[in-house]
Coordinates of C-alpha atoms in Angstrom, one line a residue:
M1 CA 113.4 109.2 84.7
A2 CA 111.4 107.5 87.4
K3 CA 112.6 104.2 88.7
K4 CA 110.4 101.3 87.8
R5 CA 109.2 99.0 90.6
V6 CA 108.2 95.4 90.0
M7 CA 105.9 93.8 92.6
V8 CA 106.3 90.2 93.6
A9 CA 103.1 88.2 92.9
A10 CA 100.8 88.3 96.0
K11 CA 100.9 84.5 96.4
N12 CA 104.7 84.6 96.7
I13 CA 104.9 87.3 99.4
D14 CA 106.7 86.2 102.5
L15 CA 104.4 87.5 105.3
S16 CA 107.1 87.0 107.9
A17 CA 109.2 89.7 106.2
V18 CA 106.3 92.2 106.1
E19 CA 107.0 95.3 108.3
Y20 CA 104.2 97.7 109.3
E21 CA 104.7 101.2 107.9
Q22 CA 102.9 104.1 109.5
E23 CA 101.2 106.2 106.9
E24 CA 101.9 109.9 107.0
I25 CA 99.6 111.9 104.8
K26 CA 101.1 115.1 103.5
A27 CA 98.5 117.7 102.7
P28 CA 97.6 121.2 104.1
H29 CA 94.8 121.8 106.7
L30 CA 92.9 124.8 105.4
T31 CA 89.7 126.6 106.3
G32 CA 88.2 130.0 105.6
L33 CA 89.7 132.4 103.1
A34 CA 92.9 130.4 102.7
F35 CA 90.8 127.3 101.8
K36 CA 88.8 129.2 99.2
L37 CA 92.1 130.6 97.7
F38 CA 93.6 127.1 97.6
V39 CA 90.5 125.7 95.7
W40 CA 90.7 128.6 93.2
I41 CA 94.4 127.8 92.5
L42 CA 93.7 124.1 92.4
E43 CA 91.1 124.6 89.7
A44 CA 93.4 126.8 87.6
P45 CA 94.5 125.0 84.4
I46 CA 98.3 124.7 84.8
I47 CA 99.3 125.5 88.4
G48 CA 96.4 123.4 89.8
S49 CA 97.6 120.3 87.9
W50 CA 101.1 120.9 89.1
I51 CA 100.0 121.2 92.8
I52 CA 97.9 118.0 92.6
S53 CA 100.8 116.2 90.9
L54 CA 103.2 117.3 93.7
L55 CA 100.7 116.1 96.4
K56 CA 100.3 112.7 94.7
K57 CA 104.1 112.3 94.4
E58 CA 104.6 113.3 98.1
N59 CA 102.1 110.7 99.1
K60 CA 103.7 108.0 97.0
M61 CA 100.7 107.6 94.7
T62 CA 102.4 108.4 91.4
Q63 CA 105.1 105.8 91.9
L64 CA 102.5 103.1 92.8
L65 CA 100.0 103.8 90.0
R66 CA 102.3 104.7 87.2
N67 CA 105.8 103.4 87.8
T68 CA 105.0 100.0 89.2
V69 CA 104.5 96.7 87.5
I70 CA 101.6 94.8 89.2
P71 CA 101.5 91.2 88.1
E72 CA 97.8 90.5 89.1
A73 CA 94.9 90.9 86.6
P74 CA 92.4 93.7 87.4
M75 CA 89.3 93.0 89.5
F76 CA 86.7 95.6 88.7
K77 CA 84.2 94.5 91.4
P78 CA 84.5 92.2 94.4
E79 CA 85.0 88.5 93.5
Y80 CA 84.9 85.8 96.3
P81 CA 85.8 82.2 96.6
P82 CA 83.1 79.9 98.0
Q83 CA 82.6 80.3 101.8
E84 CA 82.0 77.7 104.5
P85 CA 78.4 77.9 106.0
E86 CA 78.1 79.9 109.2
P87 CA 77.1 77.9 112.3
G88 CA 74.0 78.5 114.4
V89 CA 72.2 80.7 111.8
V90 CA 68.7 80.9 110.4
A91 CA 68.3 81.5 106.6
L92 CA 66.2 84.4 105.3
D93 CA 64.3 84.4 102.1
E94 CA 65.6 87.3 100.1
D95 CA 62.8 86.9 97.6
G96 CA 60.1 86.8 100.2
K97 CA 58.2 89.7 101.9
P98 CA 60.4 92.0 104.0
E99 CA 57.9 91.7 106.9
D100 CA 58.2 87.9 106.9
R101 CA 62.0 88.2 107.1
V102 CA 61.7 90.6 110.0
E103 CA 59.4 88.1 111.8
V104 CA 62.0 85.3 111.3
A105 CA 64.8 87.6 112.6
L106 CA 62.6 88.6 115.6
K107 CA 62.2 84.9 116.6
C108 CA 66.0 84.6 116.6
L109 CA 66.4 87.3 119.3
P110 CA 66.7 86.5 123.0
Q111 CA 63.4 86.6 124.9
Y112 CA 62.0 90.1 125.5
D113 CA 61.3 90.9 129.2
P114 CA 59.3 94.2 129.4
A115 CA 59.6 94.3 133.2
S116 CA 63.3 94.8 132.9
C117 CA 62.7 97.9 130.8
W118 CA 59.6 99.5 132.2
N119 CA 59.9 99.0 136.0
G120 CA 61.9 102.1 136.9
D121 CA 65.7 102.3 137.1
S122 CA 66.4 98.6 137.1
T123 CA 69.6 99.2 135.2
P124 CA 72.1 101.7 136.6
S125 CA 73.7 102.5 133.3
F126 CA 72.1 104.4 130.4
R127 CA 70.1 102.4 127.9
Y128 CA 68.5 103.3 124.6
W129 CA 64.9 102.3 123.9
K130 CA 64.9 99.4 121.5
I131 CA 62.5 98.7 118.6
R132 CA 60.9 96.0 120.8
D133 CA 60.4 98.6 123.6
Y134 CA 58.4 100.8 121.2
A135 CA 56.4 97.8 119.9
Y136 CA 55.5 96.9 123.5
A137 CA 54.6 100.5 124.3
Y138 CA 52.3 100.6 121.3
R139 CA 50.6 97.3 122.0
S140 CA 50.2 98.0 125.7
K141 CA 48.8 101.5 124.9
I142 CA 51.5 103.2 126.9
A143 CA 52.1 105.4 123.8
T144 CA 51.0 105.7 120.2
P145 CA 53.0 106.5 117.1
S146 CA 51.1 109.8 116.8
V147 CA 52.1 110.9 120.3
V148 CA 55.8 110.0 119.7
A149 CA 55.6 111.8 116.3
E150 CA 54.7 115.0 118.0
H151 CA 57.7 114.7 120.4
I152 CA 60.0 114.1 117.5
I153 CA 58.6 117.0 115.4
S154 CA 59.1 119.5 118.2
V155 CA 62.8 118.5 118.7
I156 CA 63.5 118.6 114.9
E157 CA 62.0 122.1 114.6
E158 CA 64.1 123.2 117.6
F159 CA 67.3 122.0 115.9
S160 CA 66.3 123.7 112.7
N161 CA 66.1 127.1 114.4
K162 CA 69.5 126.9 116.1
K163 CA 72.2 129.6 115.4
P164 CA 74.4 128.7 113.6
P165 CA 72.2 126.2 111.8
Q166 CA 72.9 122.5 112.7
P167 CA 70.0 120.7 111.1
L168 CA 69.6 116.9 111.6
L169 CA 67.4 116.8 108.5
I170 CA 67.7 118.5 105.1
S171 CA 64.1 117.6 104.0
F172 CA 61.4 117.5 106.6
N173 CA 57.6 117.7 106.4
P174 CA 55.8 117.6 109.7
E175 CA 52.4 116.9 108.2
E176 CA 53.7 113.9 106.2
V177 CA 55.2 112.5 109.5
R178 CA 51.9 113.0 111.2
N179 CA 50.0 111.3 108.4
Q180 CA 52.3 108.2 108.5
A181 CA 52.0 108.1 112.3
A182 CA 48.2 108.4 112.2
A183 CA 48.0 105.4 109.8
S184 CA 50.3 103.4 112.1
T185 CA 48.3 104.4 115.2
K186 CA 45.1 103.2 113.4
R187 CA 46.7 99.9 112.6
F188 CA 47.5 99.3 116.3
E189 CA 44.0 100.4 117.3
E190 CA 42.6 97.8 114.9
G191 CA 45.1 95.2 116.1
N192 CA 46.8 94.8 112.7
P193 CA 50.4 96.2 112.9
L194 CA 52.3 95.2 109.8
S195 CA 55.4 94.0 111.6
I196 CA 57.6 94.7 114.7
L197 CA 58.8 97.7 112.7
D198 CA 55.4 99.3 112.5
G199 CA 55.4 102.7 114.1
I200 CA 59.2 102.7 114.3
F201 CA 60.7 106.1 113.3
V202 CA 63.6 105.9 110.8
A203 CA 65.6 108.7 109.1
I204 CA 66.9 108.3 105.5
K205 CA 70.2 109.7 104.4
D206 CA 69.9 112.4 101.8
D207 CA 71.4 110.3 99.0
I208 CA 68.8 107.6 99.2
D209 CA 65.4 108.2 97.6
C210 CA 62.4 108.4 99.9
F211 CA 59.3 109.7 98.1
P212 CA 58.0 112.5 98.2
H213 CA 61.2 114.0 99.5
P214 CA 63.9 115.2 97.1
S215 CA 67.3 113.6 97.1
K216 CA 69.9 116.5 97.2
G217 CA 72.9 114.4 98.4
G218 CA 73.7 117.4 100.7
T219 CA 74.1 119.7 97.6
T220 CA 72.1 122.8 96.7
W221 CA 71.2 121.5 93.3
M222 CA 71.0 117.7 92.8
H223 CA 67.2 117.8 93.2
E224 CA 67.0 120.2 90.2
V225 CA 68.6 117.6 87.8
R226 CA 67.3 114.4 89.3
T227 CA 63.7 113.9 90.2
V228 CA 62.5 111.4 92.8
K229 CA 59.5 109.5 91.6
K230 CA 59.5 106.5 94.0
D231 CA 61.2 105.0 97.0
A232 CA 64.6 103.4 96.8
V233 CA 64.4 99.6 97.0
S234 CA 65.6 99.5 100.6
V235 CA 63.1 102.3 101.6
S236 CA 60.2 100.5 99.9
R237 CA 61.0 97.4 101.9
L238 CA 60.9 99.3 105.2
R239 CA 57.7 101.0 104.2
S240 CA 56.0 97.7 103.7
C241 CA 56.9 96.9 107.3
G242 CA 55.1 100.0 108.6
V243 CA 58.2 102.1 109.2
I244 CA 57.5 105.9 109.6
F245 CA 60.1 108.0 107.8
I246 CA 60.8 111.4 109.4
G247 CA 62.7 112.8 106.4
K248 CA 66.1 113.1 104.7
A249 CA 69.0 113.2 107.0
N250 CA 71.9 115.7 106.8
M251 CA 75.2 114.4 105.2
H252 CA 78.6 115.5 104.0
E253 CA 78.0 116.8 100.5
L254 CA 77.8 113.9 98.0
G255 CA 79.4 111.7 100.6
M256 CA 82.9 113.1 99.8
G257 CA 84.1 113.6 103.4
T258 CA 84.6 111.9 106.7
T259 CA 83.7 114.7 109.2
G260 CA 80.0 115.4 108.3
N261 CA 80.7 119.1 107.6
N262 CA 78.0 120.6 105.4
S263 CA 78.4 124.3 104.6
N264 CA 75.2 124.3 102.4
Y265 CA 72.7 123.5 105.2
G266 CA 74.7 123.6 108.4
T267 CA 76.8 120.9 110.1
A268 CA 75.1 118.3 112.3
R269 CA 76.7 118.1 115.8
N270 CA 77.8 115.2 117.8
P271 CA 75.2 114.4 120.5
H272 CA 78.0 113.6 123.0
A273 CA 79.8 116.9 122.4
P274 CA 78.1 119.6 120.2
E275 CA 81.4 121.4 119.5
R276 CA 82.6 118.2 117.7
Y277 CA 81.9 116.5 114.4
T278 CA 79.6 113.5 114.1
G279 CA 81.8 111.9 111.5
G280 CA 80.6 111.3 107.9
S281 CA 79.4 111.1 105.5
S282 CA 76.2 109.7 107.2
S283 CA 76.4 112.5 109.8
G284 CA 72.7 113.1 110.2
P285 CA 71.6 109.5 110.4
A286 CA 74.2 108.7 113.2
A287 CA 73.4 111.9 115.1
I288 CA 69.6 111.3 114.9
V289 CA 70.0 107.8 116.3
A290 CA 72.5 108.8 119.0
S291 CA 70.2 111.6 120.2
G292 CA 67.3 109.1 120.7
L293 CA 65.0 110.6 118.1
C294 CA 64.9 107.5 115.9
S295 CA 65.4 103.8 116.5
A296 CA 67.3 103.5 113.3
A297 CA 68.4 105.2 110.1
L298 CA 69.6 104.2 106.7
G299 CA 73.0 105.4 105.5
T300 CA 75.4 104.6 102.6
D301 CA 79.0 103.4 103.0
G302 CA 81.5 103.8 100.3
G303 CA 84.5 104.7 102.5
G304 CA 83.4 104.1 106.1
S305 CA 80.4 106.5 105.8
I306 CA 78.2 104.3 108.1
R307 CA 80.9 103.0 110.4
I308 CA 82.8 106.3 111.0
P309 CA 79.8 108.4 112.3
S310 CA 78.5 105.4 114.2
S311 CA 81.8 105.1 116.0
L312 CA 82.1 108.8 116.7
C313 CA 78.5 109.0 117.9
G314 CA 78.5 105.9 120.0
V315 CA 75.9 103.8 118.0
V316 CA 76.0 100.6 115.9
G317 CA 76.6 100.7 112.1
L318 CA 76.5 97.8 109.7
K319 CA 78.2 97.7 106.4
T320 CA 76.9 94.7 104.5
T321 CA 78.7 92.6 101.9
Y322 CA 78.8 94.2 98.5
G323 CA 75.6 93.0 96.7
R324 CA 73.8 91.9 99.8
T325 CA 71.5 94.9 99.7
D326 CA 70.0 96.5 96.6
I327 CA 71.3 100.1 96.3
G328 CA 68.8 100.9 93.5
G329 CA 67.3 104.4 94.0
S330 CA 70.4 106.0 95.6
L331 CA 72.8 108.5 94.2
C332 CA 75.6 105.8 94.4
D333 CA 73.7 103.0 92.7
A334 CA 76.3 102.5 90.0
G335 CA 79.4 102.0 92.2
T336 CA 81.4 99.0 93.2
V337 CA 82.4 100.1 96.7
E338 CA 79.1 101.5 98.1
I339 CA 76.3 99.8 100.0
I340 CA 73.1 100.9 101.8
G341 CA 73.1 99.8 105.5
P342 CA 71.5 100.4 108.8
I343 CA 72.5 102.6 111.8
A344 CA 70.8 101.9 115.1
S345 CA 71.3 102.3 118.8
T346 CA 71.6 98.5 119.4
V347 CA 72.8 95.5 117.6
E348 CA 69.4 93.8 117.7
D349 CA 67.8 96.8 116.0
V350 CA 70.4 96.8 113.3
M351 CA 69.6 93.1 112.8
L352 CA 65.9 93.7 112.4
V353 CA 66.4 96.6 109.9
Y354 CA 69.0 94.6 108.0
S355 CA 66.6 91.7 107.7
A356 CA 64.0 94.0 106.1
I357 CA 66.2 95.7 103.6
L358 CA 68.4 92.8 102.4
G359 CA 68.0 91.3 99.0
T360 CA 70.4 91.3 96.0
S361 CA 69.5 93.3 92.9
L362 CA 68.8 91.5 89.6
A363 CA 72.0 93.1 88.1
D364 CA 74.1 91.8 90.9
R365 CA 72.6 88.3 90.7
I366 CA 73.7 88.3 87.0
S367 CA 77.2 89.6 87.7
L368 CA 78.0 87.8 91.0
N369 CA 79.2 84.2 90.6
P370 CA 76.2 82.1 92.0
V371 CA 78.7 79.3 93.1
T372 CA 80.3 81.7 95.5
F373 CA 77.1 83.4 96.8
S374 CA 75.9 82.5 100.3
P375 CA 72.2 83.1 101.1
P376 CA 71.4 85.7 103.8
S377 CA 71.0 84.6 107.4
V378 CA 70.9 85.9 110.9
P379 CA 72.3 84.4 114.1
N380 CA 69.9 82.3 116.1
L381 CA 70.4 84.0 119.4
S382 CA 67.7 82.0 121.1
L383 CA 69.5 78.7 120.9
Y384 CA 71.1 77.1 123.9
D385 CA 74.2 76.4 121.8
C386 CA 74.5 80.0 120.9
L387 CA 77.5 80.4 123.2
N388 CA 79.2 77.5 121.6
S389 CA 78.8 79.1 118.2
L390 CA 80.4 82.2 119.6
G391 CA 83.3 80.5 121.3
S392 CA 84.3 78.8 118.1
L393 CA 84.9 82.1 116.3
R394 CA 88.6 82.9 115.7
L395 CA 89.5 86.5 115.7
G396 CA 92.4 88.0 113.8
K397 CA 94.3 91.0 115.0
Y398 CA 97.2 92.9 113.3
T399 CA 98.6 94.4 116.4
A400 CA 100.9 97.0 114.9
W401 CA 98.0 98.3 112.8
F402 CA 95.5 98.0 115.6
N403 CA 97.7 100.2 117.8
D404 CA 98.3 102.9 115.2
V405 CA 95.9 105.4 116.6
Y406 CA 95.9 109.1 117.6
S407 CA 95.3 108.3 121.2
T408 CA 96.0 105.0 123.1
D409 CA 92.6 105.4 124.8
I410 CA 91.2 104.0 121.6
S411 CA 93.4 100.9 121.3
D412 CA 93.2 100.3 125.0
K413 CA 89.4 100.3 125.1
C414 CA 89.1 98.1 122.1
E415 CA 91.7 95.7 123.6
D416 CA 89.8 95.6 126.9
A417 CA 86.6 94.7 125.1
L418 CA 88.4 91.9 123.2
N419 CA 90.0 90.5 126.4
L420 CA 86.6 90.5 128.1
L421 CA 85.2 88.6 125.1
S422 CA 87.9 86.0 125.1
K423 CA 87.6 85.6 128.9
T424 CA 83.8 85.3 128.9
H425 CA 83.2 83.3 125.7
G426 CA 86.5 81.7 124.9
C427 CA 87.0 83.3 121.4
E428 CA 90.6 82.6 120.2
M429 CA 92.8 85.6 119.2
E430 CA 95.2 85.0 116.3
E431 CA 98.0 87.4 115.3
I432 CA 97.7 88.2 111.5
V433 CA 99.6 90.4 109.0
I434 CA 97.9 92.4 106.3
P435 CA 100.4 93.5 103.7
E436 CA 100.3 96.6 101.5
L437 CA 97.9 98.8 103.5
H438 CA 99.0 101.9 101.7
E439 CA 98.4 100.2 98.4
M440 CA 94.8 99.3 99.6
S441 CA 94.2 102.9 100.6
T442 CA 95.4 104.2 97.2
A443 CA 93.4 101.6 95.3
H444 CA 90.3 102.6 97.2
L445 CA 90.8 106.3 96.6
V446 CA 91.2 105.8 92.8
S447 CA 88.2 103.5 92.7
I448 CA 85.7 105.6 94.6
G449 CA 87.1 108.8 93.1
S450 CA 86.7 107.5 89.5
E451 CA 83.2 106.3 90.2
C452 CA 82.2 109.6 91.7
L453 CA 83.6 111.5 88.8
S454 CA 81.9 109.3 86.3
S455 CA 78.5 109.8 87.9
L456 CA 78.9 113.6 88.4
N457 CA 80.8 114.6 85.2
P458 CA 77.6 115.3 83.2
Y459 CA 76.4 117.7 85.8
C460 CA 79.7 119.4 86.3
E461 CA 80.1 119.8 82.6
D462 CA 76.7 121.5 82.6
G463 CA 77.9 124.1 85.1
H464 CA 76.8 122.6 88.4
G465 CA 80.3 121.8 89.5
A466 CA 80.8 125.5 90.5
R467 CA 77.9 125.1 92.9
L468 CA 79.6 122.3 94.9
S469 CA 81.2 123.1 98.3
Y470 CA 84.9 123.8 98.5
D471 CA 85.9 120.5 100.0
T472 CA 83.9 118.6 97.4
R473 CA 85.6 120.7 94.6
T474 CA 89.0 119.8 96.2
S475 CA 88.1 116.1 95.9
M476 CA 86.9 116.5 92.4
A477 CA 90.1 118.2 91.3
L478 CA 92.0 115.2 92.6
F479 CA 89.7 112.7 91.0
R480 CA 90.1 114.4 87.6
S481 CA 93.8 113.8 87.8
F482 CA 93.3 110.0 87.7
S483 CA 93.9 108.4 84.3
A484 CA 92.4 105.3 82.8
S485 CA 95.7 103.5 83.5
D486 CA 95.5 104.6 87.2
Y487 CA 92.1 103.1 87.4
V488 CA 93.2 99.8 85.9
A489 CA 96.3 99.7 88.2
A490 CA 94.0 100.3 91.2
Q491 CA 91.9 97.3 90.2
C492 CA 95.0 95.1 89.9
L493 CA 95.9 96.2 93.4
R494 CA 92.3 95.3 94.4
R495 CA 92.9 91.7 93.4
R496 CA 96.2 91.5 95.3
I497 CA 94.5 92.9 98.5
M498 CA 91.6 90.5 98.1
Y499 CA 94.1 87.6 97.8
Y500 CA 95.7 88.6 101.1
H501 CA 92.4 88.8 102.9
M502 CA 91.0 85.5 101.6
E503 CA 94.2 83.9 102.8
I504 CA 93.7 85.4 106.2
F505 CA 90.1 84.2 106.3
K506 CA 91.4 80.6 105.9
K507 CA 92.8 81.0 109.4
V508 CA 90.3 83.4 111.2
D509 CA 86.6 84.1 110.9
V510 CA 86.7 87.8 111.8
I511 CA 89.3 90.6 111.7
V512 CA 89.2 93.0 114.6
T513 CA 90.3 96.7 114.6
P514 CA 89.3 100.0 116.1
T515 CA 86.7 101.5 113.9
T516 CA 88.5 104.8 113.7
G517 CA 92.0 106.0 114.5
M518 CA 90.7 109.0 116.5
T519 CA 87.6 110.1 118.3
A520 CA 85.3 113.0 117.2
P521 CA 87.4 116.0 116.0
I522 CA 86.6 119.6 117.1
I523 CA 84.7 121.7 114.5
P524 CA 86.8 124.8 113.7
S525 CA 84.5 127.8 113.8
S526 CA 86.2 128.9 110.5
A527 CA 85.0 125.7 108.8
L528 CA 81.3 126.3 109.4
K529 CA 80.8 128.7 106.5
D530 CA 83.0 127.3 103.8
G531 CA 84.1 123.8 105.0
E532 CA 87.7 122.6 105.4
T533 CA 90.2 120.2 104.1
D534 CA 92.2 118.1 106.6
M535 CA 93.6 114.9 105.0
R536 CA 95.4 113.9 108.2
V537 CA 92.1 113.8 110.1
T538 CA 90.6 111.9 107.1
G539 CA 93.5 109.4 107.3
Y540 CA 92.9 108.7 111.0
L541 CA 89.1 108.4 110.5
M542 CA 89.5 106.0 107.5
R543 CA 92.5 104.0 108.7
F544 CA 90.6 100.8 109.4
V545 CA 87.5 100.9 107.3
I546 CA 88.8 100.6 103.7
A547 CA 88.9 96.8 103.3
G548 CA 85.1 96.7 103.8
N549 CA 84.6 98.9 100.7
L550 CA 87.4 98.0 98.3
L551 CA 86.8 94.3 98.9
G552 CA 83.1 94.5 99.6
L553 CA 83.5 92.7 103.0
P554 CA 80.8 93.0 105.7
A555 CA 81.8 95.0 108.8
I556 CA 80.2 96.4 111.9
S557 CA 81.1 99.1 114.4
I558 CA 80.1 98.6 118.0
P559 CA 80.6 101.2 120.8
V560 CA 82.9 99.8 123.5
G561 CA 83.6 102.8 125.7
Y562 CA 84.9 106.4 125.8
D563 CA 88.2 108.2 125.8
K564 CA 89.3 110.5 128.7
Q565 CA 87.2 113.3 127.2
G566 CA 84.1 111.3 127.3
L567 CA 84.0 110.7 123.5
P568 CA 82.7 107.4 122.1
I569 CA 85.1 104.7 120.8
G570 CA 84.0 102.0 118.3
L571 CA 85.4 98.5 117.7
Q572 CA 85.1 97.2 114.2
L573 CA 84.5 93.6 113.2
I574 CA 85.3 92.7 109.6
G575 CA 83.8 89.4 108.4
R576 CA 84.2 86.9 105.6
P577 CA 82.2 87.6 102.4
W578 CA 78.5 87.1 103.1
G579 CA 79.3 86.6 106.8
E580 CA 76.9 89.2 108.3
A581 CA 75.4 86.6 110.8
S582 CA 78.8 85.9 112.4
I583 CA 79.7 89.6 113.0
L584 CA 76.2 90.3 114.3
R585 CA 76.5 87.5 116.8
L586 CA 79.9 88.7 117.9
A587 CA 78.7 92.3 118.0
L588 CA 75.8 91.5 120.3
A589 CA 78.1 89.7 122.7
I590 CA 80.5 92.6 122.8
E591 CA 77.5 95.0 123.3
E592 CA 76.3 93.1 126.3
L593 CA 79.8 93.0 127.8
C594 CA 80.2 96.8 127.5
A595 CA 76.6 97.7 128.5
K596 CA 77.5 98.9 131.9
S597 CA 79.8 101.6 130.6
K598 CA 77.1 103.2 128.4
K599 CA 76.6 107.0 129.0
R600 CA 73.7 109.2 128.2
P601 CA 74.7 111.6 125.4
A602 CA 74.7 115.3 126.3
S603 CA 72.0 115.9 123.7
F604 CA 69.5 113.1 124.2
F605 CA 65.7 113.1 123.9
D606 CA 63.4 110.5 125.4
V607 CA 60.6 110.7 122.8
L608 CA 58.9 107.5 124.0
K609 CA 58.3 108.6 127.6
S610 CA 58.3 112.4 127.1
N611 CA 55.5 114.2 128.9

């Protein structure tokens, strides 16, 4: 008989007695024929259930979910206490026009100096073109959206013809891109651009609706059972600003993976090292931005799926507070851990796209407590007291967790960036303790797994489950093993973990961690055809991202340097509920401090100045 464990109530935990425990995930790494055989056994009625039960027991999941008394009541979606107003911010009207919000955000940015960008090699380090650079080029007739479109189309077609296939886009229509670009070019010729985002090229992850493209979610069949009739809410908001959509970006099938492997269409490659993964599940969006083809992309993030590939590809990825953006029109629009958010090459570009897409859905306005809701805002970076607002921010660091990485290159680079931040701007660093990290990971897995299973079950029962890739089928087999009581236990854990974090945020404004516990993994050649399962790699990639999803907290990944192999390293900032403005302000300061170390990716295309 299993021994019962009784948890002490979260409010009575003695934090001084909490010891950090390294998490060791016990699961096989499989590719090729061995992987296919493993999935076949896993889906067999009796032996499959036995294997899953054994793996769950080995990873301490069974004891936690079924043999533990958890005193807290369940919390089925994030609930927050009221938050203090953020200093030095400008409010945005979420009920207003997206183009008006973008204009307000634009005025909050530091003054734009075109001479510093267009007068030759004034900066010795590599620099991405920003949205304001494109806008200046269009207004100054240096380039037109139509000319840039042709450069992008030629590169996309080149990638689509590579052997083995490594498409950046799953759905792509050159004529549709040309038509959008022509309309934008005409608006500039007439002197009537819709916003600073007019003529800006953006990729949309394949699980977000962008009419007339199908939403396959990286599968071979989702478009057969789910028709796209209009844009997702976030896409519609960008379209009203004049954004040009280049198509639907590649992704890990149904978002159920952290590497970006896609055996259905081909696996997108890391622009810094094409033999390595981009990270997932927003693999295509991050790779497209990192390679210079798009200023920005939209991704979804239910378990680090924006932040992980942003970190591995050396770009910026923002995961908003749960409910801050409307996820209507995406494959994950019924979940409690997922959001739609921007990926861009710079923090200011993330801020502009975020300003366009934000706005809480009607359903969330009804379910979220209005007393605890804080209106959206952006940092006023043009104010003279901007630095004072920055210096007053208190940063929390759980050192034992921070340093639990595959290579010390990661923790060292992140530490260097934070030391530079403290030295330059006077931000205070506080040591914190976050209890029950294993419990947080388990609660997240059960929550996102149960939600995925609930949305996919009708299709799987209809025979489409057999058409999923092997790694997705592995995940689905695990998700099917979760019971209703497991799900409720996970939500009880969710409330405990929320309590700990809200207590931490009484002392600090931002929690700092590396974004990922390892840099971009090598793609095994045997994984290209049928995928792979490697839960140890998944554990490293997801180590620091889970609080953002389980608790719905805002978080951002900013590139801060490279490891000894030249692979990007990301630093993560986790903010208070509704605290996007504070982490954006801090992220911009870190980006400026690390700008000199920026390197041009091995696979980079200058589509603005191409001849």
